[in-house]
Coordinates of C-alpha atoms in Angstrom, one line a residue:
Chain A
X1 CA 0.0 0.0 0.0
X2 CA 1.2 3.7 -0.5
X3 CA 0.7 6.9 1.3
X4 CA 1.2 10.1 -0.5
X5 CA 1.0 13.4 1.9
X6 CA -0.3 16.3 0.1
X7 CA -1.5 20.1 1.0
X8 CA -5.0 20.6 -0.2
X9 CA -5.0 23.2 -2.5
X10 CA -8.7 24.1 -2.3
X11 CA -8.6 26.9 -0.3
X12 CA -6.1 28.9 2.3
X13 CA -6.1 26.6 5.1
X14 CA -3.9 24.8 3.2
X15 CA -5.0 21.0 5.1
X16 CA -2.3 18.3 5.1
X17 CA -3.9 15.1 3.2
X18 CA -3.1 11.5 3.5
X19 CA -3.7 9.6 0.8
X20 CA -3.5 5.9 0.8
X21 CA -3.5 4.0 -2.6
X22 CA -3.7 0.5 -3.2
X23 CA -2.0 1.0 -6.9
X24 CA -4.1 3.2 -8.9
X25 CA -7.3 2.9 -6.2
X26 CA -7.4 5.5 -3.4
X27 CA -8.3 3.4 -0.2
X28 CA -9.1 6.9 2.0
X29 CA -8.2 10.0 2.4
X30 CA -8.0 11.9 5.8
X31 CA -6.8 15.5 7.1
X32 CA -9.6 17.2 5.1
X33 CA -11.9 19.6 6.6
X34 CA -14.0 19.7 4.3
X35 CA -15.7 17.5 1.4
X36 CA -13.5 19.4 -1.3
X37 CA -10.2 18.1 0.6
X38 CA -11.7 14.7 -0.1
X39 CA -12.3 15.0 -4.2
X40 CA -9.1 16.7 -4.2
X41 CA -7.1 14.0 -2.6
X42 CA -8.4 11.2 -5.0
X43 CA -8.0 13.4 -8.4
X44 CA -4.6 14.5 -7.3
X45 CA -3.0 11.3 -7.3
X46 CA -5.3 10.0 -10.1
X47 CA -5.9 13.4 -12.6
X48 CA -4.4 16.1 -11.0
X49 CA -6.5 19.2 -12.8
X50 CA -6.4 23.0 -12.2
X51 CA -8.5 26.0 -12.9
X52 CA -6.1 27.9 -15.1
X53 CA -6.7 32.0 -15.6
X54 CA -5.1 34.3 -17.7
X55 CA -5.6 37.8 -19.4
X56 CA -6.8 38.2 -23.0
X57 CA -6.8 41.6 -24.8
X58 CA -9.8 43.6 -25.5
X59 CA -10.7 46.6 -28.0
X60 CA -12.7 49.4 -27.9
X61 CA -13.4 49.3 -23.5
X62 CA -12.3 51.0 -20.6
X63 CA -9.7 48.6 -20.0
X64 CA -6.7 47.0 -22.4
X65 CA -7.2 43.6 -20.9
X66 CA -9.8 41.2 -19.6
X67 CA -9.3 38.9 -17.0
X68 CA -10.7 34.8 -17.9
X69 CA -10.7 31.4 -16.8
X70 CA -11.2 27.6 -17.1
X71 CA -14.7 27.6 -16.2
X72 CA -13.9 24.3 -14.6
X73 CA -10.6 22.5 -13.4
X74 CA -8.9 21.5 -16.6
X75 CA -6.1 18.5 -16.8
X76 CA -2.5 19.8 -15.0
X77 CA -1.0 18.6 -18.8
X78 CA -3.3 21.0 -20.9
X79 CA -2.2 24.3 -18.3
X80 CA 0.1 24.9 -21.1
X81 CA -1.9 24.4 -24.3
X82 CA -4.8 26.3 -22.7
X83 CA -2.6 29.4 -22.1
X84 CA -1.0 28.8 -25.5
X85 CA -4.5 29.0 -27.1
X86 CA -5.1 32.7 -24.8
X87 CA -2.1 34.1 -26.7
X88 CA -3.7 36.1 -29.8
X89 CA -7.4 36.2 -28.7
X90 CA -8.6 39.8 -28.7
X91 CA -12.2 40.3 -27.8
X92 CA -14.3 43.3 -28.2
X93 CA -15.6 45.3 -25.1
X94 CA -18.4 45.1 -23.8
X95 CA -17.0 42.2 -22.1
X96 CA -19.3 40.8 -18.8
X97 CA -18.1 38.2 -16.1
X98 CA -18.9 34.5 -17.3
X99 CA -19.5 35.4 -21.5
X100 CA -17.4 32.8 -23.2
X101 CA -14.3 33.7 -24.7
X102 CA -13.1 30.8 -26.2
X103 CA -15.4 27.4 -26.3
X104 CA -13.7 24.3 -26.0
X105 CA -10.0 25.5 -24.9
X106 CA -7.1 23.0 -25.9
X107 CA -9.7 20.4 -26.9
X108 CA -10.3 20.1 -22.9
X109 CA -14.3 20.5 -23.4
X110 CA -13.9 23.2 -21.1
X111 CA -15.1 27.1 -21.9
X112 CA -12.4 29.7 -21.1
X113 CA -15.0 32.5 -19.6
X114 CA -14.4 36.5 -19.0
X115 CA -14.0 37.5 -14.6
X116 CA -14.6 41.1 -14.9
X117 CA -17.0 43.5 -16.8
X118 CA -14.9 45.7 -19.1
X119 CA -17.6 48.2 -21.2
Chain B
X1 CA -18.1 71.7 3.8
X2 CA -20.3 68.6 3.2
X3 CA -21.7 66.3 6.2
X4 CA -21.9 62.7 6.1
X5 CA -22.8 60.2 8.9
X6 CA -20.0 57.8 7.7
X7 CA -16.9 58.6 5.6
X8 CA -15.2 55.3 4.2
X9 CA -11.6 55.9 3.1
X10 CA -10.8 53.0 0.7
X11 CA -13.0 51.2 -2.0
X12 CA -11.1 48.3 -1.8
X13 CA -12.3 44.8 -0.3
X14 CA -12.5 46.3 3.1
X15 CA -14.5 50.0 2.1
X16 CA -17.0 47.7 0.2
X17 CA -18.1 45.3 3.3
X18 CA -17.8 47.7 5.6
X19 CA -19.9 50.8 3.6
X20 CA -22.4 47.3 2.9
X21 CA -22.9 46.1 6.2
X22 CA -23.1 49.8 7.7
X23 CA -26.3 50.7 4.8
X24 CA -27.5 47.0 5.8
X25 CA -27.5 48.6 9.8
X26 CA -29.6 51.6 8.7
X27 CA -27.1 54.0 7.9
X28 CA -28.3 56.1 4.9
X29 CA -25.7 58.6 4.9
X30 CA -22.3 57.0 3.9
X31 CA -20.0 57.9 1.0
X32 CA -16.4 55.9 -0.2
X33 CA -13.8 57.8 -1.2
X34 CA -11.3 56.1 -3.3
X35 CA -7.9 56.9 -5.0
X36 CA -8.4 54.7 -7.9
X37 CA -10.0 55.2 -11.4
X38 CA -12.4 52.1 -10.0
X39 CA -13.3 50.3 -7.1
X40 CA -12.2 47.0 -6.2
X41 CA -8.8 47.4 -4.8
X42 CA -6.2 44.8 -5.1
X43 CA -8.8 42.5 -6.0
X44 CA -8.6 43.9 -9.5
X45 CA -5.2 42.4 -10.7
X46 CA -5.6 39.1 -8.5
X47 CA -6.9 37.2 -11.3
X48 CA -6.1 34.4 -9.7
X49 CA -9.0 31.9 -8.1
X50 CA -9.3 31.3 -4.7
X51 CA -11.3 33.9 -2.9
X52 CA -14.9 33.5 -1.8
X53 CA -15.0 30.0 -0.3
X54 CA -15.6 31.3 2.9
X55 CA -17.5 34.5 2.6
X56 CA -19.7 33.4 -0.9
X57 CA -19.4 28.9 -0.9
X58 CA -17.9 29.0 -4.3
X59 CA -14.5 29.8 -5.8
X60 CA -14.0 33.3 -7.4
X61 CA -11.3 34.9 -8.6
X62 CA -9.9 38.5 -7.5
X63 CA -12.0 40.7 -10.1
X64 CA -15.3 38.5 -9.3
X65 CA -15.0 38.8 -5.9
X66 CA -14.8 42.4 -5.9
X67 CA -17.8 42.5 -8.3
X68 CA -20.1 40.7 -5.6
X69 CA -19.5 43.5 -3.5
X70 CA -19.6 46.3 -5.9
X71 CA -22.3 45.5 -7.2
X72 CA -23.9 45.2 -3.3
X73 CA -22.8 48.9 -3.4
X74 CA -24.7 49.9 -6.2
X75 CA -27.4 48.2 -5.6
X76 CA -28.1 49.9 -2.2
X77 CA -27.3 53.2 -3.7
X78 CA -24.7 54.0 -1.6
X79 CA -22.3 56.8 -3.0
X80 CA -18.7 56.6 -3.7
X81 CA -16.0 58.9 -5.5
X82 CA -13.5 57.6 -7.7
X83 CA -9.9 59.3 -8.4
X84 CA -10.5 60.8 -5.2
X85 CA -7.7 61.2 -2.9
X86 CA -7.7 61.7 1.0
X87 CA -5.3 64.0 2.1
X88 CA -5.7 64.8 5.6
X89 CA -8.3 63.5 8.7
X90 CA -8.6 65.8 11.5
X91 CA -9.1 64.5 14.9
X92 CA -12.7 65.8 14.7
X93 CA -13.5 63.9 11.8
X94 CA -13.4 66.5 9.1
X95 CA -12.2 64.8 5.9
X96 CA -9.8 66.5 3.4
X97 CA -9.7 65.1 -0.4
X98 CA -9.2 66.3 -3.6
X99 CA -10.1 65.4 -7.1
X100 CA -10.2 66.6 -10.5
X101 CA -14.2 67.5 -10.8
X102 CA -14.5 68.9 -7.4
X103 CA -11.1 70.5 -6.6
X104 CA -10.4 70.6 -2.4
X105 CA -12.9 69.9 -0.5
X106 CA -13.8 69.1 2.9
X107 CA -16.7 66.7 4.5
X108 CA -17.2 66.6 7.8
X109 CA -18.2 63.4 8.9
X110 CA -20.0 61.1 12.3
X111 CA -17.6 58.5 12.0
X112 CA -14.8 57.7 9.8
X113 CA -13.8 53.8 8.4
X114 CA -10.1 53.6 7.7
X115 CA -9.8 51.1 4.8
X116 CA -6.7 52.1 3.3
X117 CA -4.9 48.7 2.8
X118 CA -1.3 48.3 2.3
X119 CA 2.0 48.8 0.2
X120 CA 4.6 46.9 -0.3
X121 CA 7.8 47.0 1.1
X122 CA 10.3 48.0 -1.5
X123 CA 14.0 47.3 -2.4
X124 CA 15.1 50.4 -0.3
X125 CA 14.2 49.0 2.7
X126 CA 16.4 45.8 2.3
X127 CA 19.9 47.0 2.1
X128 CA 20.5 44.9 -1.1
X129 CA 23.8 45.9 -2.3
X130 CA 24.4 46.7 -6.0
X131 CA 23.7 49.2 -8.6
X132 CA 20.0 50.6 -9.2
X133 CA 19.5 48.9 -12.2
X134 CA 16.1 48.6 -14.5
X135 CA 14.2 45.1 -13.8
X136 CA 13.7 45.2 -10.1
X137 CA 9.9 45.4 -9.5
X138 CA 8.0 44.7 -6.4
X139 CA 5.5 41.7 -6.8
X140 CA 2.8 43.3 -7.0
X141 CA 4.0 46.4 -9.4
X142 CA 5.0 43.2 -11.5
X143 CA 1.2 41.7 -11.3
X144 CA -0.1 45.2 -12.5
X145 CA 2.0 45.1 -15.1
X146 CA 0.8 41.6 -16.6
X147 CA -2.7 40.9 -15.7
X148 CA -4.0 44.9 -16.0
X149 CA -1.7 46.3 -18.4
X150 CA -0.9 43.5 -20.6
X151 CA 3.3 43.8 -20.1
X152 CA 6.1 41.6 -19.6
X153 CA 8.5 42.9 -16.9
X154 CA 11.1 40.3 -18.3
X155 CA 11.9 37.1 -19.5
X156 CA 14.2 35.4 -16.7
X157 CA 13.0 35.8 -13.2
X158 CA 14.4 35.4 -10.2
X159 CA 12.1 36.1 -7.3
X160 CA 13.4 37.1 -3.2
X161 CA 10.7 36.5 -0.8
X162 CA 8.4 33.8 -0.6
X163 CA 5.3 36.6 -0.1
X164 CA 1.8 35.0 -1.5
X165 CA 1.9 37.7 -3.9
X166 CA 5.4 36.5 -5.3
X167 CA 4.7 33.1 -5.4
X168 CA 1.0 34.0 -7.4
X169 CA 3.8 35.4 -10.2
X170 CA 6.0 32.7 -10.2
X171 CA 3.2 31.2 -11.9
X172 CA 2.0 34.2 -13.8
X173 CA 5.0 34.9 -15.3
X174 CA 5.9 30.7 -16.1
X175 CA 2.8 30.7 -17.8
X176 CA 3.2 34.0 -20.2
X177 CA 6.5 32.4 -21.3
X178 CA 9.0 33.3 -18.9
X179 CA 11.2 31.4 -17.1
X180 CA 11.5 32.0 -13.0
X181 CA 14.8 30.1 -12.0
X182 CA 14.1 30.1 -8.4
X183 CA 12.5 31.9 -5.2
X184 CA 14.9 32.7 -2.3
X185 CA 13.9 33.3 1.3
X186 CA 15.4 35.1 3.5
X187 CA 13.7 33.1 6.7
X188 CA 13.9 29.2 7.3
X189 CA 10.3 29.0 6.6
X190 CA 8.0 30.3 3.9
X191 CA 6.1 33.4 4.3
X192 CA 3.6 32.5 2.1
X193 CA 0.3 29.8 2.2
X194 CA 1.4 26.0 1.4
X195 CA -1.3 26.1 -1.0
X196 CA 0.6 28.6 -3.4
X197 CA 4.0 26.3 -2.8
X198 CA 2.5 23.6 -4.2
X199 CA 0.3 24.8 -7.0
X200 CA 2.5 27.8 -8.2
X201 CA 6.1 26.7 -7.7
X202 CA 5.9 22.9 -7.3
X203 CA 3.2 22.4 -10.1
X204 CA 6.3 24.0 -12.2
X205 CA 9.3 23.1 -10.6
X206 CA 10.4 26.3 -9.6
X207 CA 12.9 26.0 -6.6
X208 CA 12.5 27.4 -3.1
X209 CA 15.7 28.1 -1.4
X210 CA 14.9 29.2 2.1
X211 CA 17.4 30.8 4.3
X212 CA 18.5 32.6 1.3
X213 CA 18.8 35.9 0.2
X214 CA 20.3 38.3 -2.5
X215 CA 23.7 39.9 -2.0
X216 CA 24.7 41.3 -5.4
X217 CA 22.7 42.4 -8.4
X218 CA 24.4 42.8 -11.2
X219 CA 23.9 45.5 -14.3
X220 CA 23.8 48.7 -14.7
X221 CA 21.4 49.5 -17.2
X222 CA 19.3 46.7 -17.0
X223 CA 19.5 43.9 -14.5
X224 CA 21.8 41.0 -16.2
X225 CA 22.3 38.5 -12.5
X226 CA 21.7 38.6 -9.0
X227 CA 23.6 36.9 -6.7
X228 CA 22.2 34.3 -3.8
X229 CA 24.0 32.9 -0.8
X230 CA 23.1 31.4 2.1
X231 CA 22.3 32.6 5.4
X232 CA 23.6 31.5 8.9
X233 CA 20.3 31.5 11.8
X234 CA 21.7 35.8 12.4
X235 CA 20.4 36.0 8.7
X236 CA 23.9 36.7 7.7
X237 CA 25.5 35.4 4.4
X238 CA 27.8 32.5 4.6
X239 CA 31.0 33.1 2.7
X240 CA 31.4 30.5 -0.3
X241 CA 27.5 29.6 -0.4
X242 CA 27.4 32.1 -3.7
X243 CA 25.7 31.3 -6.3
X244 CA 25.0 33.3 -9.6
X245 CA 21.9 33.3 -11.5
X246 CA 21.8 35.6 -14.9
X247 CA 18.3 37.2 -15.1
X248 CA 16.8 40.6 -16.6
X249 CA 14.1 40.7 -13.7
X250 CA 14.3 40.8 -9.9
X251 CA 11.0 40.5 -8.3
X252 CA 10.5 41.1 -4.5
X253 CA 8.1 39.7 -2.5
X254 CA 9.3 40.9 0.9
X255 CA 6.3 42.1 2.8
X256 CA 3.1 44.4 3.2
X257 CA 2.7 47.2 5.6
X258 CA -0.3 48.7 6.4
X259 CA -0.4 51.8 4.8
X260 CA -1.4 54.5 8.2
X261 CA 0.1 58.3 6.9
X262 CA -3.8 59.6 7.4
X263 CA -4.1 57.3 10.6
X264 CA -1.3 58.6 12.1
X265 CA -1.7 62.1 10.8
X266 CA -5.0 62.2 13.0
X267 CA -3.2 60.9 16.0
X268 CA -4.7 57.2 15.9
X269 CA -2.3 55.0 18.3
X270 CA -0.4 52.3 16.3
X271 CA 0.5 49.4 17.2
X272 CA 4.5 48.7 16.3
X273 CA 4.1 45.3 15.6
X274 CA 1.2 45.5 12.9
X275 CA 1.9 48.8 12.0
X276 CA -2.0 48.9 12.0
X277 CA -4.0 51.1 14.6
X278 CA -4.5 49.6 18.3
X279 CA -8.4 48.9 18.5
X280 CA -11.0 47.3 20.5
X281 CA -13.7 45.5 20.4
X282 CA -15.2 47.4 18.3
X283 CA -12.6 47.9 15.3
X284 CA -13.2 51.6 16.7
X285 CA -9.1 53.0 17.2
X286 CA -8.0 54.9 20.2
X287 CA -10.1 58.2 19.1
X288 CA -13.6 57.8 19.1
X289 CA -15.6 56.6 16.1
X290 CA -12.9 56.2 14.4
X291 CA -13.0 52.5 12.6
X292 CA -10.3 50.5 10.9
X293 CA -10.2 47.1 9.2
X294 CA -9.1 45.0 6.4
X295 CA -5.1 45.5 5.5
X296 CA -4.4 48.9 6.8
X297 CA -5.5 47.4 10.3
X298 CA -2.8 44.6 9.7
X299 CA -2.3 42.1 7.1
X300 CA -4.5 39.5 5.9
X301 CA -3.8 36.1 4.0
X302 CA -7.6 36.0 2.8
X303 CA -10.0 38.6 1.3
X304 CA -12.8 36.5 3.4
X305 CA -11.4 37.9 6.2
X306 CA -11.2 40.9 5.4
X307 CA -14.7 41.2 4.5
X308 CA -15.9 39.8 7.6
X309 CA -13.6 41.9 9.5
X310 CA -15.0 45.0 7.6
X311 CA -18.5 44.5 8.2
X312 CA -18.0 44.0 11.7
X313 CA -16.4 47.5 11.6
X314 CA -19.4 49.2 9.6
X315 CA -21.7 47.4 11.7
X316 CA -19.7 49.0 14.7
X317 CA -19.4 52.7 13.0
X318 CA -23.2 52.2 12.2
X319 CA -23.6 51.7 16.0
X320 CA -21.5 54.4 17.2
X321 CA -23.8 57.0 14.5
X322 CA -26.8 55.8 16.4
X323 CA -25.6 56.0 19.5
X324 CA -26.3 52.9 21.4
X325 CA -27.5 53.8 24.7
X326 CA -27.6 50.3 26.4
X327 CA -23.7 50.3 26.2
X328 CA -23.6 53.5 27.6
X329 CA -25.3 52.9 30.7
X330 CA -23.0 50.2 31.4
X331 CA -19.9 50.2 32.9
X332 CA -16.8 50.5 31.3
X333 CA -14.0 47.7 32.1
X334 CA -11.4 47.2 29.5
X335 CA -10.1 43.4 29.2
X336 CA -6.5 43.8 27.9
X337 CA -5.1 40.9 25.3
X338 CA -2.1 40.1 25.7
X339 CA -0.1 38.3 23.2
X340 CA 2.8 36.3 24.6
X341 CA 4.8 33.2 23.8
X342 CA 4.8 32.9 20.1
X343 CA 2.2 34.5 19.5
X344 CA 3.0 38.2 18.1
X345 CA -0.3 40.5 18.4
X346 CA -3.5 40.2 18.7
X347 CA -6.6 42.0 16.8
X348 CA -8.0 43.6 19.6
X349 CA -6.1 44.7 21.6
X350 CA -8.5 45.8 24.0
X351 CA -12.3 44.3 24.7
X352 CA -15.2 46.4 26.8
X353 CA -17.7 43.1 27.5
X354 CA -20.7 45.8 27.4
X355 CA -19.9 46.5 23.7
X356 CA -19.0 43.2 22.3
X357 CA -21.4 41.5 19.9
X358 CA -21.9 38.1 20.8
X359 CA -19.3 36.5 18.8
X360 CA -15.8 37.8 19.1
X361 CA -13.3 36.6 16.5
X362 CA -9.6 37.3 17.7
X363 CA -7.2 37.2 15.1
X364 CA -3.5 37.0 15.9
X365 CA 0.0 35.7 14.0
X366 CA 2.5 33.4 15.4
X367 CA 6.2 34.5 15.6
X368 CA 7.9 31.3 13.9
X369 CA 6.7 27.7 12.9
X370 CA 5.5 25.5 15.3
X371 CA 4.4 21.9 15.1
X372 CA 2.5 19.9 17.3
X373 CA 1.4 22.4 19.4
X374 CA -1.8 24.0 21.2
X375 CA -3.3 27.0 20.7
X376 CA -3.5 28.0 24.6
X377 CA -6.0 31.5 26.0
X378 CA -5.9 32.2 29.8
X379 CA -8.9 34.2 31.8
X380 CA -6.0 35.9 34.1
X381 CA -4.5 32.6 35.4
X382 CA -6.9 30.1 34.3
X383 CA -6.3 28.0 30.9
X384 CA -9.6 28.3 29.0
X385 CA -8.4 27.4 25.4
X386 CA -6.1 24.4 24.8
X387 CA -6.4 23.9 21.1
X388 CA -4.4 21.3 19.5
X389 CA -2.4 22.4 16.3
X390 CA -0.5 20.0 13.8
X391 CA 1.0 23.2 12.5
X392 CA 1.3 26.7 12.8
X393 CA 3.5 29.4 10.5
X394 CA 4.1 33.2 10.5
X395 CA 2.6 33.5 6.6
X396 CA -1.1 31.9 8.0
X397 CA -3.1 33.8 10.2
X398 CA -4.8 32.3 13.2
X399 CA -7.9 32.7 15.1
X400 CA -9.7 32.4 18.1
X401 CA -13.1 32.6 19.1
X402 CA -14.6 34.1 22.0
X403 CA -18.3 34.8 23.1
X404 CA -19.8 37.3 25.1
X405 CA -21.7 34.7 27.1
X406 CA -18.2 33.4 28.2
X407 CA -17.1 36.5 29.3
X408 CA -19.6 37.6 31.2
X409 CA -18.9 34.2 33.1
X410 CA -15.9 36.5 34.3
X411 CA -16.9 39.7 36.0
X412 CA -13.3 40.8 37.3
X413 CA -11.5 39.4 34.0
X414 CA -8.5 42.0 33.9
X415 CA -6.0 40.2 31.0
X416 CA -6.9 37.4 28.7
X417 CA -3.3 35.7 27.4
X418 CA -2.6 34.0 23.8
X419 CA 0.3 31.9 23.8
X420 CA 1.4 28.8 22.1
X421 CA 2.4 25.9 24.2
X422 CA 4.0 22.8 23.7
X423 CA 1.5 20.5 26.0

């Protein structure tokens, strides 16, 4: 049996997980707080994934840039891709929080989504 | 001159909860005065997620999170001015501030809500040696740069101090192409959460040297190296531990302080270890309906916090407009907090039983890590908190709970003592 030790990554309290595997099935996890510490245990040592964010230019608003982001977690592998795909996207203001920017990033199924209003 | 019942300085995470819970307390008269072209604060370049587990169950990032709020503000009507800067607070509450529509003016307000924030502390104050060279930015001047801007500070990175905000752009920068050779800390521990070690240097294998530090930068135009070494436990460097690393950029991530000219302009008592005003119960400062919270009070690993903290102290300046007669007919003891053993201060300071609510969060930092440890608060002499900790570190605030109900179990409680305890 193995025991990986990881830090939750959920949220600022930052709780030390134990993870113990019996090859590529997690037996338990314990140290979470919460219900997230739990889902985050077993995908980390199966499908580690992250939300990724980013900036993408926009025209004619108040601002240069717009903030985005995976609208969900997203594989750790595709981090790169995703950004990648961010790189030449301009958008045209008005820009409001959750309007999709890009649809399907890096083949990931995921949207990539606006986080602030730029008019 | 203008008169307003409450005068919020700030319109960053900290203005908005607090002008929000102060309307919501049935304050109608309340204006934020902010320096900034919008509000939002900080929150506006951290475009990272993260904030709002605790305060709105989900996971937001920075701008979101400051949207919630904002749009809270509007909503209620409650007035603001933008590009407006404070320039003076005079001890009767008469607010100074200028700005480009109005010119000087004056407002004299009921109570005032310091919500100022912080700065960072900047390469001056570190006694690195070397020439002033182009490419040394301060973590957050650096995040401004890339996430509001849209500009690269520099291709090869090397970052000092293991600050939240510099460990957020180790990752930033990684992803827009750069590459961050390491983070050096001056301490044996990180000042920063665990959770940005492992998602924003280990996810990328960015190295964390701690007891490190910089003792050259080299360049004179631009930065071309910097210089690490090791440091003995006096925090000097050890002879022959140099190593060289060639980089165009030097970001520091080397503290916040809470940013008090206006507090202490007004003769608000500061505390030297925060560098944020001495309050009570209350929030309320040493001069009388006058409120703090959120960063400029002292400085906060979580936004959540700082909202909670805030509307506690618009609640408070809400309160103190009203006038709450009940606590005024009671007497006045003052239970001093006294932070001792490992732990460094405490937020209050001070606590008047009559006035608290009837939940009390204390909120306090630890002086170095600890492991396997309690959490240990004493009525006077008597041990009423023995918490047991796996782990506690300077970069992650901590908190205790107290209720008024407890309290007023103790009628001649003079000192209640924080300290961290092995057993």
């Amino acid at each position: 049996m193995e025991v990986r030790n990881l830090i939750c990554i959920n949220c600022p309290m930052g709780c030390p997980l134990t993870v113990e595997m019996d090859g590529d099935e997690v037996i338990s996890v314990s140290g979470n707080t919460c219900k997230r510490g739990d889902t985050y245990g077993r995908k980390e040592v199966t499908n580690p994934t992250r939300i990724v964010t980013s900036t993408v230019k926009v025209a004619g608003g108040e601002a240069d840039m717009v903030s985005v982001k995976t609208k969900q977690d997203i594989p750790k592998g595709k981090i790169f891709e995703c950004v990648k795909a961010l790189k030449d996207v301009e958008v045209q203001a008005p820009v409001h929080i959750g309007d999709v920017i890009v649809s399907d990033v890096a083949g990931t199924g995921v949207d990539i989504v606006a986080t602030r209003n730029v008019v | 001159m203008k008169n307003y019942d409450i005068v919020i300085v700030g319109g960053g995470p900290a203005g908005l909860a607090a002008a929000v819970s102060a309307r919501q307390s049935g304050i109608e008269s309340i204006i934020i005065l902010e320096r900034d072209k919008e509000l939002g604060g900080i929150l506006n370049q951290c475009i990272h997620n993260g904030f709002g587990l605790h305060t709105f169950k989900e996971e937001l990032t920075g701008p979101e999170y400051a949207d919630r709020f904002i749009a809270q503000v509007k909503e209620l009507g409650i007035e603001y001015k933008l590009n407006t800067m404070v320039l003076d607070i005079g001890q009767d509450k008469t607010v100074t501030a200028m700005n480009r529509e109005d010119g000087m003016f004056g407002i004299q307000a009921k109570a005032v809500v310091l919500a100022m924030g912080c700065r960072e502390r900047p390469r001056g104050a570190l006694n690195i040696p070397g020439y002033r060279p182009a490419g040394i930015y301060s973590a957050g001047t650096a995040q401004r740069l890339v996430n509001m801007e849209g500009y690269m500070p520099g291709r090869e990175v090397v970052i000092l101090g293991s600050g939240d905000i510099g460990l957020i752009m180790a990752r930033r920068m990684t992803l827009e192409g750069a590459k961050v050779k390491v983070v050096a800390e001056l301490m044996p521990y990180s000042g920063g959460l665990k959770r940005n070690i492992v998602q924003c240097l280990d996810d990328y294998g960015i190295p964390l040297k701690l007891s490190h530090t910089v003792v050259d930068i080299k360049g004179k135009e631009r930065v071309e190296g910097i210089t690490l070494a090791q440091v003995d436990e006096k925090n000097k460097p050890i002879p022959g531990t140099e190593e060289f690393y060639s980089c165009d950029t030097l970001l520091l991530s080397v503290g916040l302080i809470p940013e008090n000219e206006l507090s202490r302009g007004m003769g608000v008592a500061i505390n030297p270890v925060t560098s944020g005003p001495k309050v009570n119960e209350s929030l309320e400062t040493n001069l009388e309906g006058v409120f703090a919270c959120g960063n400029v009070l002292h400085v906060h690993d979580l936004v959540d916090f700082v909202s909670e903290e805030a509307s506690a102290a618009g609640r408070n300046a809400a309160a103190y407009v009203k006038g709450s007669s009940a606590a005024d007919a009671a007497p006045e003891t003052e239970i001093c907090l006294n932070p001792t053993a490992g732990v460094r201060y405490t937020v209050p300071s001070t606590i008047r039983v009559a006035r608290m609510e009837d939940n009390l969060t204390v909120r306090f930092r630890v002086g170095g890590v600890y492991k396997n440890c309690f959490v240990s608060v004493y009525f006077d002499d008597e041990r009423v908190i023995h918490r047991k900790r796996q782990v506690l570190a300077p970069g992650e605030m901590e908190e205790v709970k107290l209720t008024k109900e407890q309290l007023l179990q103790y009628p001649k409680l003079e000192q209640i003592t924080f300290k961290i305890e092995e057993e």
